Amino acid sequence: MEPRASTPSRRLEALRQLSDAGIPTTVMVAPVIPALNDMEIERILDAAAHAGAKEASYVLLRLPLEVRDLFREWLMANYPDRYRHIFTLIRDMRGGRDYDSQWGARMKGTGPMAWMIGRRFEIACEKLGLNKRRSKLTTDHFARPKRSGQQLSLF
């Protein structure tokens, strides 16, 4: 789906190196696509936890605007036998639509399937010790940049 993205093994190695250097790390499992990759959630979290991740989150597949058509084409070309089933599940998690931009629903979805994916994610995180303590944002090291002169005009 992401042709120029790093391979999973390279991502895990980067996670391991950052974690070994004392940098708090978080893994994002996304996009979670029902009936296509949701069965990999636990395995991804396990690998991430063993590589040193301390936190994890996920996002269900989002299909705004032209992304929907691109995903449809990709799914039809790569998994034509699962096309209808996957879109049925997506609509079940999006209030009968392909996409729901409503705050609180667009990232996690709604309905029984979305709830089940969320619970599986939470249980896996709990078993692996992820999300025990959320990292807090610190601004202690922030320094306002020095002005280098007058701001340029846009016109």
Short mmCIF file of C-alpha atoms in Angstrom, two decimals:
data_model
loop_
_atom_site.label_atom_id
_atom_site.label_comp_id
_atom_site.label_asym_id
_atom_site.label_seq_id
_atom_site.Cartn_x
_atom_site.Cartn_y
_atom_site.Cartn_z
CA MET A 1 0.00 0.00 0.00
CA GLU A 2 2.89 2.36 0.68
CA PRO A 3 5.43 1.66 -2.06
CA ARG A 4 8.30 3.72 -0.65
CA ALA A 5 7.73 3.01 3.02
CA SER A 6 10.38 1.21 5.04
CA THR A 7 9.91 -2.52 5.52
CA PRO A 8 8.50 -3.71 8.85
CA SER A 9 11.89 -5.10 9.89
CA ARG A 10 13.58 -1.73 9.25
CA ARG A 11 10.86 0.09 11.17
CA LEU A 12 11.30 -2.28 14.11
CA GLU A 13 15.08 -1.81 13.99
CA ALA A 14 14.64 1.98 14.08
CA LEU A 15 12.25 1.56 17.00
CA ARG A 16 14.80 -0.61 18.79
CA GLN A 17 17.64 1.88 18.24
CA LEU A 18 15.57 4.82 19.46
CA SER A 19 14.40 2.89 22.49
CA ASP A 20 17.94 1.73 23.30
CA ALA A 21 19.02 5.38 23.18
CA GLY A 22 16.46 6.20 25.88
CA ILE A 23 13.96 7.88 23.59
CA PRO A 24 10.35 7.04 24.49
CA THR A 25 8.79 5.33 21.49
CA THR A 26 5.23 4.83 20.29
CA VAL A 27 3.99 2.57 17.52
CA MET A 28 1.03 3.50 15.32
CA VAL A 29 -0.84 0.56 13.81
CA ALA A 30 -2.51 2.04 10.76
CA PRO A 31 -4.47 1.69 8.72
CA VAL A 32 -6.37 -1.18 10.32
CA ILE A 33 -8.46 -2.71 7.54
CA PRO A 34 -11.15 -5.16 8.66
CA ALA A 35 -10.85 -8.65 7.15
CA LEU A 36 -7.55 -7.72 5.53
CA ASN A 37 -4.99 -6.88 8.21
CA ASP A 38 -6.86 -6.62 11.52
CA MET A 39 -5.74 -10.17 12.35
CA GLU A 40 -2.15 -8.86 12.54
CA ILE A 41 -2.78 -6.35 15.36
CA GLU A 42 -1.53 -8.59 18.17
CA ARG A 43 1.55 -9.72 16.24
CA ILE A 44 2.49 -6.13 15.34
CA LEU A 45 2.09 -4.99 18.94
CA ASP A 46 4.14 -7.94 20.20
CA ALA A 47 6.99 -7.15 17.80
CA ALA A 48 6.84 -3.45 18.69
CA ALA A 49 6.86 -4.13 22.43
CA HIS A 50 9.85 -6.45 22.06
CA ALA A 51 11.61 -3.73 20.06
CA GLY A 52 11.12 -1.32 22.95
CA ALA A 53 7.88 0.54 22.23
CA LYS A 54 6.25 1.93 25.37
CA GLU A 55 3.03 3.18 23.83
CA ALA A 56 0.75 2.21 20.95
CA SER A 57 -2.25 3.52 19.10
CA TYR A 58 -4.23 2.61 16.00
CA VAL A 59 -6.39 4.16 13.32
CA LEU A 60 -9.04 2.40 11.27
CA LEU A 61 -8.84 2.84 7.52
CA ARG A 62 -10.07 6.31 6.57
CA LEU A 63 -11.40 6.92 3.07
CA PRO A 64 -11.92 10.65 2.59
CA LEU A 65 -12.42 12.20 -0.84
CA GLU A 66 -10.24 10.71 -3.60
CA VAL A 67 -8.59 8.21 -1.23
CA ARG A 68 -11.76 6.11 -1.43
CA ASP A 69 -11.44 5.60 -5.18
CA LEU A 70 -7.72 4.85 -4.95
CA PHE A 71 -8.36 2.25 -2.25
CA ARG A 72 -11.22 0.69 -4.23
CA GLU A 73 -8.96 0.29 -7.27
CA TRP A 74 -6.12 -1.13 -5.17
CA LEU A 75 -8.43 -3.55 -3.35
CA MET A 76 -10.06 -4.73 -6.58
CA ALA A 77 -6.66 -5.31 -8.18
CA ASN A 78 -5.14 -7.11 -5.19
CA TYR A 79 -8.02 -8.73 -3.28
CA PRO A 80 -11.07 -8.91 -5.57
CA ASP A 81 -12.50 -11.85 -3.62
CA ARG A 82 -12.59 -9.77 -0.40
CA TYR A 83 -13.78 -6.47 -1.91
CA ARG A 84 -17.48 -6.68 -1.00
CA HIS A 85 -16.88 -8.12 2.45
CA ILE A 86 -14.30 -5.47 3.37
CA PHE A 87 -16.52 -2.61 2.21
CA THR A 88 -19.48 -4.07 4.09
CA LEU A 89 -17.41 -4.07 7.28
CA ILE A 90 -16.09 -0.55 6.61
CA ARG A 91 -19.64 0.74 6.19
CA ASP A 92 -20.72 -1.07 9.35
CA MET A 93 -18.01 0.85 11.22
CA ARG A 94 -18.81 4.17 9.52
CA GLY A 95 -22.56 4.49 10.07
CA GLY A 96 -23.46 3.01 6.68
CA ARG A 97 -21.03 5.21 4.73
CA ASP A 98 -17.55 4.68 3.34
CA TYR A 99 -16.23 7.50 5.52
CA ASP A 100 -17.37 9.40 8.59
CA SER A 101 -15.47 12.61 9.31
CA GLN A 102 -17.22 13.17 12.64
CA TRP A 103 -14.86 13.86 15.53
CA GLY A 104 -14.56 10.80 17.74
CA ALA A 105 -15.62 8.42 14.97
CA ARG A 106 -13.24 9.09 12.10
CA MET A 107 -10.19 7.42 13.66
CA LYS A 108 -11.78 4.53 15.60
CA GLY A 109 -15.19 3.99 13.98
CA THR A 110 -18.43 2.96 15.65
CA GLY A 111 -20.49 -0.19 16.00
CA PRO A 112 -19.74 -3.77 17.05
CA MET A 113 -16.83 -4.44 14.66
CA ALA A 114 -15.08 -1.19 15.59
CA TRP A 115 -15.63 -1.97 19.28
CA MET A 116 -14.19 -5.48 18.84
CA ILE A 117 -11.07 -4.17 17.09
CA GLY A 118 -10.64 -1.56 19.82
CA ARG A 119 -10.99 -4.14 22.61
CA ARG A 120 -8.52 -6.51 20.94
CA PHE A 121 -6.07 -3.63 20.69
CA GLU A 122 -6.57 -2.64 24.35
CA ILE A 123 -6.22 -6.22 25.61
CA ALA A 124 -3.05 -6.80 23.58
CA CYS A 125 -1.55 -3.54 24.87
CA GLU A 126 -2.41 -4.50 28.44
CA LYS A 127 -0.84 -7.96 28.09
CA LEU A 128 2.32 -6.47 26.58
CA GLY A 129 2.64 -3.63 29.09
CA LEU A 130 2.05 -0.92 26.50
CA ASN A 131 0.34 2.38 27.39
CA LYS A 132 0.96 1.90 31.11
CA ARG A 133 2.28 5.40 31.44
CA ARG A 134 1.69 7.95 28.72
CA SER A 135 4.59 10.25 27.88
CA LYS A 136 3.88 13.84 28.78
CA LEU A 137 4.73 16.66 26.44
CA THR A 138 7.49 18.80 27.82
CA THR A 139 8.39 22.27 26.62
CA ASP A 140 11.43 22.64 28.89
CA HIS A 141 13.87 22.62 25.99
CA PHE A 142 11.91 24.95 23.73
CA ALA A 143 13.68 28.16 22.82
CA ARG A 144 12.05 30.90 20.80
CA PRO A 145 14.02 31.35 17.56
CA LYS A 146 15.97 34.58 17.31
CA ARG A 147 14.62 37.10 14.88
CA SER A 148 16.80 37.39 11.84
CA GLY A 149 15.36 40.67 10.69
CA GLN A 150 12.03 41.80 9.47
CA GLN A 151 9.44 39.38 8.24
CA LEU A 152 9.15 39.34 4.46
CA SER A 153 5.95 40.45 2.80
CA LEU A 154 3.78 37.93 1.02
CA PHE A 155 2.99 40.43 -1.74
#
